[in-house]
CSV table of C-alpha atoms and ligand atoms in Angstrom, one decimal:
chain,number,residue,atom,x,y,z
A,1,MET,CA,-30.9,-29.7,1.8
A,2,THR,CA,-30.6,-31.1,5.5
A,3,LYS,CA,-30.0,-28.3,8.3
A,4,PRO,CA,-25.9,-28.3,9.3
A,5,ARG,CA,-25.0,-29.8,12.5
A,6,PRO,CA,-25.5,-27.1,15.1
A,7,VAL,CA,-22.3,-26.0,16.3
A,8,GLY,CA,-21.8,-24.1,19.7
A,9,ILE,CA,-19.5,-22.3,22.3
A,10,ALA,CA,-19.0,-24.9,24.8
A,11,GLY,CA,-16.1,-22.6,26.8
A,12,SER,CA,-14.5,-19.2,26.5
A,13,GLY,CA,-11.3,-17.8,28.4
A,14,PHE,CA,-9.2,-14.6,27.6
A,15,ALA,CA,-5.6,-13.2,28.5
A,16,VAL,CA,-4.0,-10.1,28.5
A,17,PRO,CA,-0.4,-9.2,29.5
A,18,PRO,CA,0.0,-7.9,32.9
A,19,ARG,CA,1.7,-4.3,31.7
A,20,ARG,CA,-0.9,-1.8,31.7
A,21,LEU,CA,-0.3,1.2,29.6
A,22,THR,CA,-2.1,4.4,30.4
A,23,ASN,CA,-2.9,7.6,28.1
A,24,ASP,CA,-1.4,9.6,30.6
A,25,GLU,CA,2.2,7.4,30.1
A,26,LEU,CA,1.7,7.7,26.3
A,27,ALA,CA,1.5,11.6,26.5
A,28,HIS,CA,5.1,11.4,28.1
A,29,ARG,CA,6.1,9.4,25.0
A,30,VAL,CA,4.2,11.5,22.0
A,31,ASP,CA,2.3,14.6,21.7
A,32,THR,CA,-1.2,13.6,22.8
A,33,SER,CA,-3.3,13.8,26.1
A,34,ASP,CA,-5.7,11.6,28.1
A,35,GLU,CA,-8.6,14.1,26.8
A,36,TRP,CA,-7.9,13.6,23.3
A,37,ILE,CA,-7.7,9.7,23.2
A,38,ARG,CA,-11.0,9.2,25.6
A,39,SER,CA,-12.9,11.6,23.5
A,40,ARG,CA,-11.7,10.4,20.2
A,41,THR,CA,-11.7,6.8,20.9
A,42,GLY,CA,-13.0,6.0,24.3
A,43,ILE,CA,-9.8,4.2,25.3
A,44,ALA,CA,-8.2,4.8,28.7
A,45,ALA,CA,-5.7,2.1,28.7
A,46,ARG,CA,-4.5,-0.9,27.3
A,47,HIS,CA,-2.3,-4.0,28.0
A,48,VAL,CA,1.1,-4.3,26.2
A,49,LEU,CA,3.8,-7.5,26.1
A,50,SER,CA,6.8,-7.2,28.3
A,51,ASP,CA,9.2,-9.4,30.4
A,52,GLY,CA,9.7,-12.0,27.2
A,53,LEU,CA,6.1,-12.7,26.8
A,54,GLU,CA,5.1,-13.4,23.2
A,55,THR,CA,1.5,-13.9,21.6
A,56,SER,CA,1.4,-17.4,21.8
A,57,ASP,CA,1.8,-17.1,25.7
A,58,LEU,CA,-1.5,-15.0,25.6
A,59,ALA,CA,-2.9,-17.5,23.3
A,60,ALA,CA,-2.3,-20.4,25.5
A,61,GLN,CA,-3.4,-18.8,28.5
A,62,ALA,CA,-6.6,-17.9,27.0
A,63,ALA,CA,-6.9,-21.5,25.6
A,64,THR,CA,-6.3,-23.2,28.8
A,65,ALA,CA,-8.9,-21.2,30.5
A,66,ALA,CA,-11.5,-21.7,27.7
A,67,LEU,CA,-10.9,-25.7,27.9
A,68,ASP,CA,-11.4,-25.4,31.6
A,69,GLN,CA,-14.5,-23.7,31.4
A,70,ALA,CA,-15.7,-26.2,28.8
A,71,GLY,CA,-14.5,-29.2,31.1
A,72,LEU,CA,-12.5,-30.5,28.5
A,73,ALA,CA,-9.0,-31.8,28.5
A,74,ALA,CA,-6.1,-30.8,25.7
A,75,ALA,CA,-6.5,-34.4,24.7
A,76,ALA,CA,-10.3,-33.8,23.4
A,77,VAL,CA,-9.1,-31.2,21.0
A,78,ASP,CA,-9.3,-32.0,17.1
A,79,ALA,CA,-8.1,-29.0,15.6
A,80,VAL,CA,-6.4,-25.5,16.6
A,81,ILE,CA,-7.1,-22.6,15.1
A,82,VAL,CA,-5.4,-19.1,16.0
A,83,ALA,CA,-6.8,-16.0,14.2
A,84,THR,CA,-3.5,-13.6,14.4
A,85,VAL,CA,-1.5,-10.9,12.3
A,86,SER,CA,1.2,-11.0,14.8
A,87,ALA,CA,2.1,-14.4,15.6
A,88,ASP,CA,5.6,-14.7,17.8
A,89,MET,CA,7.6,-15.3,14.3
A,90,PRO,CA,6.5,-16.2,10.5
A,91,PHE,CA,6.5,-19.8,11.1
A,92,PRO,CA,6.1,-22.1,13.1
A,93,ASN,CA,2.2,-21.0,13.5
A,94,ALA,CA,1.2,-19.6,16.5
A,95,ALA,CA,-1.5,-22.6,16.6
A,96,ASN,CA,1.5,-25.0,16.6
A,97,LEU,CA,3.0,-23.2,19.5
A,98,VAL,CA,-0.3,-23.2,21.5
A,99,GLN,CA,-0.6,-27.1,20.6
A,100,ALA,CA,2.8,-27.7,22.1
A,101,LYS,CA,2.4,-25.4,25.2
A,102,LEU,CA,-1.1,-27.1,25.9
A,103,GLY,CA,-0.1,-30.8,25.0
A,104,ILE,CA,-2.7,-31.1,22.5
A,105,PRO,CA,-2.3,-34.2,20.3
A,106,PRO,CA,-0.9,-34.1,16.9
A,107,VAL,CA,-4.4,-32.8,15.1
A,108,PRO,CA,-4.4,-30.0,12.4
A,109,CYS,CA,-3.3,-26.7,13.7
A,110,PHE,CA,-3.2,-23.3,11.2
A,111,ASP,CA,-3.1,-19.6,11.5
A,112,LEU,CA,-5.8,-17.4,9.7
A,113,GLY,CA,-5.2,-14.0,9.0
A,114,THR,CA,-7.7,-11.2,8.3
A,115,ALA,CA,-6.7,-9.1,11.5
A,116,CYS,CA,-9.8,-7.8,13.3
A,117,ALA,CA,-12.1,-9.8,11.3
A,118,GLY,CA,-10.0,-12.8,12.1
A,119,TYR,CA,-12.2,-14.4,14.9
A,120,ILE,CA,-15.2,-14.2,12.7
A,121,TYR,CA,-13.4,-16.0,9.7
A,122,GLY,CA,-12.3,-18.5,12.5
A,123,LEU,CA,-15.4,-19.3,13.7
A,124,SER,CA,-16.9,-20.1,10.4
A,125,MET,CA,-14.3,-22.3,9.5
A,126,ALA,CA,-14.5,-23.9,12.9
A,127,ALA,CA,-18.0,-24.5,12.3
A,128,LEU,CA,-17.5,-26.0,9.1
A,129,LEU,CA,-14.9,-28.3,10.0
A,130,ILE,CA,-17.5,-29.4,12.9
A,131,GLN,CA,-20.4,-29.6,10.2
A,132,ALA,CA,-18.5,-31.8,7.8
A,133,GLU,CA,-17.6,-34.0,10.9
A,134,ARG,CA,-14.0,-33.8,10.4
A,135,ALA,CA,-13.7,-32.5,14.0
A,136,GLU,CA,-15.9,-32.5,17.2
A,137,THR,CA,-13.7,-30.1,19.3
A,138,VAL,CA,-12.2,-27.2,17.6
A,139,LEU,CA,-9.9,-24.8,19.7
A,140,LEU,CA,-10.2,-21.2,18.4
A,141,VAL,CA,-8.1,-18.5,19.6
A,142,GLY,CA,-7.9,-14.8,18.5
A,143,ALA,CA,-4.6,-13.6,19.6
A,144,ASP,CA,-2.6,-10.4,18.5
A,145,ALA,CA,0.2,-8.3,20.0
A,146,LEU,CA,0.0,-5.2,17.6
A,147,SER,CA,2.7,-3.3,19.9
A,148,LYS,CA,5.1,-5.4,18.5
A,149,LEU,CA,4.1,-3.7,15.0
A,150,LEU,CA,3.5,0.0,16.2
A,151,ASP,CA,5.5,3.1,15.4
A,152,TRP,CA,5.8,4.3,19.2
A,153,ASP,CA,6.6,7.9,17.8
A,154,ASP,CA,3.2,8.0,15.5
A,155,ARG,CA,0.7,9.3,18.0
A,156,SER,CA,-2.0,8.4,15.0
A,157,THR,CA,-1.7,4.9,15.6
A,158,CYS,CA,0.1,4.0,18.9
A,159,VAL,CA,-2.5,5.2,21.0
A,160,LEU,CA,-5.3,3.0,19.5
A,161,PHE,CA,-4.1,-0.7,20.2
A,162,GLY,CA,-3.3,-3.3,22.8
A,163,ASP,CA,-2.5,-6.7,23.2
A,164,GLY,CA,-4.6,-9.9,24.1
A,165,ALA,CA,-6.1,-13.2,23.4
A,166,GLY,CA,-9.6,-14.5,23.6
A,167,ALA,CA,-10.4,-18.2,22.9
A,168,THR,CA,-13.5,-20.3,22.5
A,169,VAL,CA,-14.2,-24.0,22.4
A,170,LEU,CA,-16.6,-25.2,19.8
A,171,ARG,CA,-18.3,-28.3,20.0
A,172,PRO,CA,-21.5,-29.8,18.3
A,173,CYS,CA,-24.7,-28.5,20.5
A,174,GLU,CA,-28.5,-28.9,20.9
A,175,ALA,CA,-30.6,-28.0,17.8
A,176,GLY,CA,-31.7,-24.3,17.8
A,177,TYR,CA,-28.5,-22.9,19.6
A,178,GLY,CA,-25.0,-22.2,18.5
A,179,LEU,CA,-24.2,-20.5,15.3
A,180,LEU,CA,-27.2,-19.5,13.4
A,181,GLY,CA,-25.9,-17.7,10.7
A,182,TRP,CA,-22.5,-15.9,9.6
A,183,ASN,CA,-21.3,-13.5,6.7
A,184,LEU,CA,-17.9,-12.8,5.5
A,185,GLY,CA,-16.9,-10.5,2.9
A,186,ALA,CA,-13.3,-8.7,2.1
A,187,ASP,CA,-12.4,-6.0,-0.4
A,188,GLY,CA,-8.7,-5.9,-1.4
A,189,THR,CA,-8.9,-2.5,-3.1
A,190,GLY,CA,-8.8,-0.9,0.3
A,191,GLY,CA,-5.8,-2.6,1.5
A,192,GLU,CA,-3.9,0.5,1.4
A,193,TYR,CA,-5.9,2.3,4.4
A,194,LEU,CA,-4.5,-0.2,6.9
A,195,LYS,CA,-1.2,-2.0,6.4
A,196,VAL,CA,2.4,-2.9,7.6
A,197,ALA,CA,4.9,-1.5,5.5
A,198,PRO,CA,8.1,0.9,5.7
A,199,ARG,CA,7.0,4.6,6.2
A,200,ALA,CA,6.8,6.6,2.8
A,201,ASP,CA,9.7,8.8,4.0
A,202,ALA,CA,11.8,5.8,4.7
A,203,PRO,CA,11.3,2.9,2.0
A,204,GLY,CA,13.9,0.7,3.0
A,205,GLY,CA,13.1,1.0,6.7
A,206,PRO,CA,11.5,-0.8,9.4
A,207,ARG,CA,7.8,-1.9,8.8
A,208,TYR,CA,5.0,-0.3,10.9
A,209,LEU,CA,1.5,-0.2,11.2
A,210,GLN,CA,0.1,2.6,9.2
A,211,MET,CA,-3.3,3.6,8.9
A,212,ALA,CA,-5.7,6.4,7.0
A,213,GLY,CA,-7.9,6.7,10.2
A,214,ARG,CA,-10.7,8.5,8.8
A,215,GLU,CA,-10.8,6.2,5.7
A,216,VAL,CA,-11.1,3.4,8.1
A,217,PHE,CA,-13.7,5.0,10.3
A,218,LYS,CA,-15.9,5.7,7.4
A,219,PHE,CA,-15.5,2.0,6.1
A,220,ALA,CA,-16.4,0.7,9.7
A,221,VAL,CA,-19.5,2.6,10.1
A,222,ARG,CA,-20.6,1.5,6.6
A,223,ILE,CA,-19.7,-2.1,6.8
A,224,GLN,CA,-20.7,-3.0,10.3
A,225,PRO,CA,-24.9,-2.8,9.8
A,226,ARG,CA,-24.6,-4.4,6.4
A,227,THR,CA,-22.8,-7.6,7.2
A,228,CYS,CA,-24.9,-7.9,10.5
A,229,GLN,CA,-28.0,-7.7,8.6
A,230,ALA,CA,-26.7,-10.4,6.2
A,231,ALA,CA,-26.0,-12.6,9.5
A,232,LEU,CA,-29.1,-11.8,10.9
A,233,ASP,CA,-31.0,-12.8,7.7
A,234,GLU,CA,-29.4,-16.1,7.5
A,235,ALA,CA,-30.1,-16.9,11.4
A,236,GLY,CA,-33.8,-15.7,10.4
A,237,ILE,CA,-33.6,-13.2,13.4
A,238,THR,CA,-34.3,-9.4,13.5
A,239,ALA,CA,-32.0,-6.6,14.9
A,240,GLU,CA,-34.6,-6.4,17.7
A,241,GLN,CA,-34.2,-9.9,18.9
A,242,VAL,CA,-30.5,-9.4,19.6
A,243,ASP,CA,-29.8,-9.5,23.3
A,244,TRP,CA,-26.1,-8.6,23.1
A,245,LEU,CA,-24.3,-7.1,20.5
A,246,ILE,CA,-20.7,-8.1,20.9
A,247,PRO,CA,-18.6,-5.6,18.5
A,248,HIS,CA,-15.0,-5.6,17.7
A,249,GLN,CA,-13.8,-3.0,20.1
A,250,ALA,CA,-11.7,-0.5,18.0
A,251,ASN,CA,-13.5,3.0,18.9
A,252,ILE,CA,-16.7,3.7,21.1
A,253,ARG,CA,-17.7,6.1,18.5
A,254,ILE,CA,-17.6,3.3,15.9
A,255,ILE,CA,-19.3,0.9,18.4
A,256,ASP,CA,-22.0,3.7,18.8
A,257,ALA,CA,-22.5,4.0,15.2
A,258,ALA,CA,-23.0,0.3,14.7
A,259,ALA,CA,-25.7,0.2,17.3
A,260,ARG,CA,-27.4,3.1,16.1
A,261,GLY,CA,-27.3,1.5,12.6
A,262,LEU,CA,-28.8,-1.5,13.7
A,263,GLY,CA,-31.3,0.1,16.2
A,264,ILE,CA,-29.7,-1.8,19.2
A,265,PRO,CA,-29.8,0.1,22.5
A,266,MET,CA,-26.3,0.7,24.0
A,267,ASP,CA,-27.2,-1.1,27.1
A,268,LYS,CA,-27.4,-4.3,24.8
A,269,VAL,CA,-23.8,-3.6,23.8
A,270,TYR,CA,-20.7,-5.0,25.5
A,271,VAL,CA,-17.9,-2.5,25.6
A,272,ASN,CA,-14.3,-2.8,27.1
A,273,VAL,CA,-12.6,-0.8,24.6
A,274,ASP,CA,-11.7,1.8,27.4
A,275,ARG,CA,-9.7,-0.9,29.2
A,276,TYR,CA,-8.2,-2.8,26.3
A,277,GLY,CA,-8.1,-0.5,23.5
A,278,ASN,CA,-8.3,-2.4,19.9
A,279,THR,CA,-6.8,-5.9,20.5
A,280,SER,CA,-7.1,-6.8,16.8
A,281,ALA,CA,-8.2,-10.7,16.2
A,282,ALA,CA,-8.5,-11.0,20.1
A,283,SER,CA,-11.1,-8.0,20.4
A,284,ILE,CA,-14.4,-9.9,20.0
A,285,PRO,CA,-13.5,-13.2,21.7
A,286,LEU,CA,-11.9,-11.2,24.8
A,287,ALA,CA,-15.1,-9.2,25.0
A,288,LEU,CA,-17.2,-12.3,24.7
A,289,ALA,CA,-15.2,-14.2,27.4
A,290,GLU,CA,-15.2,-11.4,29.6
A,291,ALA,CA,-18.8,-11.0,29.3
A,292,ALA,CA,-19.5,-14.6,29.7
A,293,GLY,CA,-17.6,-14.7,32.8
A,294,GLN,CA,-19.6,-11.9,34.5
A,295,GLY,CA,-22.5,-14.1,33.6
A,296,LEU,CA,-24.2,-11.3,31.5
A,297,PHE,CA,-25.5,-14.3,28.9
A,298,LYS,CA,-28.5,-16.4,29.8
A,299,ARG,CA,-29.7,-19.7,27.9
A,300,GLY,CA,-31.4,-18.3,24.6
A,301,ASP,CA,-29.7,-15.3,24.5
A,302,ASN,CA,-29.0,-13.9,20.7
A,303,LEU,CA,-25.3,-12.7,20.3
A,304,LEU,CA,-24.3,-10.8,17.6
A,305,LEU,CA,-20.7,-10.6,16.8
A,306,VAL,CA,-19.3,-8.4,14.2
A,307,GLY,CA,-15.6,-7.5,13.4
A,308,PHE,CA,-13.9,-5.3,10.5
A,309,GLY,CA,-10.5,-4.2,9.9
A,310,ALA,CA,-7.4,-4.4,7.8
A,311,GLY,CA,-7.6,-6.1,4.0
A,312,LEU,CA,-10.2,-4.5,4.1
A,313,SER,CA,-12.3,-7.4,5.9
A,314,TRP,CA,-15.3,-7.9,7.5
A,315,GLY,CA,-17.8,-10.6,9.3
A,316,ALA,CA,-20.6,-10.9,11.5
A,317,ALA,CA,-22.1,-14.0,13.0
A,318,VAL,CA,-25.4,-14.8,15.2
A,319,VAL,CA,-25.0,-17.1,18.1
A,320,ARG,CA,-27.5,-18.4,20.3
A,321,TRP,CA,-26.1,-19.2,23.9
A,322,PRO,CA,-27.0,-22.5,24.9
B,401,LIG,C1,-7.9,7.6,14.5
B,401,LIG,C2,-9.0,8.4,14.8
B,401,LIG,C3,-9.5,8.2,16.2
B,401,LIG,C4,-8.7,10.0,14.5
B,401,LIG,O1,-9.9,10.7,15.0
B,401,LIG,P1,-10.7,11.8,14.1
B,401,LIG,O2,-11.5,12.4,14.8
B,401,LIG,O3,-10.8,11.3,12.9
B,401,LIG,O4,-9.4,12.7,14.1
B,401,LIG,P2,-8.6,13.6,12.6
B,401,LIG,O5,-8.0,12.4,12.0
B,401,LIG,O6,-9.5,14.2,12.2
B,401,LIG,O7,-7.3,14.2,13.3
B,401,LIG,C5,-7.7,15.3,14.0
B,401,LIG,C6,-6.0,15.9,14.4
B,401,LIG,O8,-5.9,15.1,15.6
B,401,LIG,C7,-4.6,14.9,15.5
B,401,LIG,N1,-4.1,13.6,16.2
B,401,LIG,C8,-4.1,12.3,15.7
B,401,LIG,N2,-3.8,11.5,16.4
B,401,LIG,C9,-3.8,12.0,17.8
B,401,LIG,C10,-3.2,11.9,19.2
B,401,LIG,N3,-3.1,10.5,19.6
B,401,LIG,N4,-3.5,12.8,19.9
B,401,LIG,C11,-3.6,14.1,19.5
B,401,LIG,N5,-3.8,14.6,18.6
B,401,LIG,C12,-3.9,13.4,17.5
B,401,LIG,C13,-4.2,14.8,13.9
B,401,LIG,O9,-2.9,15.0,13.7
B,401,LIG,C14,-5.0,15.8,13.3
B,401,LIG,O10,-4.5,17.0,13.6
B,401,LIG,P3,-4.3,17.9,12.5
B,401,LIG,O11,-5.9,18.3,12.0
B,401,LIG,O12,-3.6,19.1,12.9
B,401,LIG,O13,-3.8,17.2,11.0
B,401,LIG,C15,-10.3,8.0,13.9
B,401,LIG,O14,-10.1,8.4,12.6
B,401,LIG,C16,-10.5,6.4,14.0
B,401,LIG,O15,-10.9,6.1,15.0
B,401,LIG,N6,-10.3,5.7,13.0
B,401,LIG,C17,-10.6,4.3,12.8
B,401,LIG,C18,-9.5,3.7,13.4
B,401,LIG,C19,-9.4,2.2,13.8
B,401,LIG,O16,-10.4,1.9,14.3
B,401,LIG,N7,-8.8,1.4,13.3
B,401,LIG,C20,-8.8,0.2,13.4
B,401,LIG,C21,-9.5,-0.5,12.5
B,401,LIG,S1,-9.8,-2.2,13.0
């Protein structure tokens, strides 16, 4: 079999809404404390939508930054994929709204769910489009505003999440660079553990994000090393050869466990959960864009990206920085 066409990240960008919400502010609303939230999750603050901003506004802002960094005009985009579970509305797609906001030509645009694993799923699908020569330039955005789905009186969930978007531009690249391997998986029997549904005590009532925190925690700790190892095997590298682990930013204890499980030291792990909380599908591309913006990656660095979440769903990808 001939090797698939190499696909790399040509640009990245991110956006968060201006409204920053601290743990102390949350402690005025629910029975919690800055100390509890920091010690259990590593989160100090998160950003949330306000003043009429919507998920697609964040996505468009991140996408514009990614295209600018890639030195590409909107006219160069051959497909738009937005990974999101909190689009502005059930339809049209967030991807179509981004297309309209940026003036992207009438190319295929679609949303992809898969919650916090959405960006890794999107990365794989974008690469397949380019490898199949159906597209040269794919704009892939992870964007979520779970603040819209939270029960702000439920302390067990409302402290964990934040809103944001991260975007990457995928293009054919030099052989030996770009996406070297990926792994995806799902287990629908665990769907109950993290869902948007009416509360058990109000079956006809509004739908909120609900979570069995401990179950999700155990799942996350179990799945990350496995899916990472499968992606590393496909890429033909070992965990020792990873220069940067960019994990889904859900909880510092889950990130620590993933790094430990893979034998990757914490100084090779990019962490921003303290400032943004869990931004769902935005989390990985936001971290990637922020780290890239700080000039942390050098040519040839092996990046290991890993996501997990509702579904249950998971995925990992190995990307060699061009
Ligand atoms: C949610 C999570 C932080 C809870 O941490 P934990 O150490 O497991 O805490 P526990 O579930 O043992 O709860 C301990 C107590 O804290 C309480 N508690 C929950 N949220 C609280 C909060 N914000 N402030 C104060 N106390 C809180 C609980 O009610 C419980 O009280 P109880 O013992 O009286 O019943 C943790 O389970 C977690 O991170 N899970 C994964 C969540 C996640 O990442 N989801 C997204 C995946 S994409």
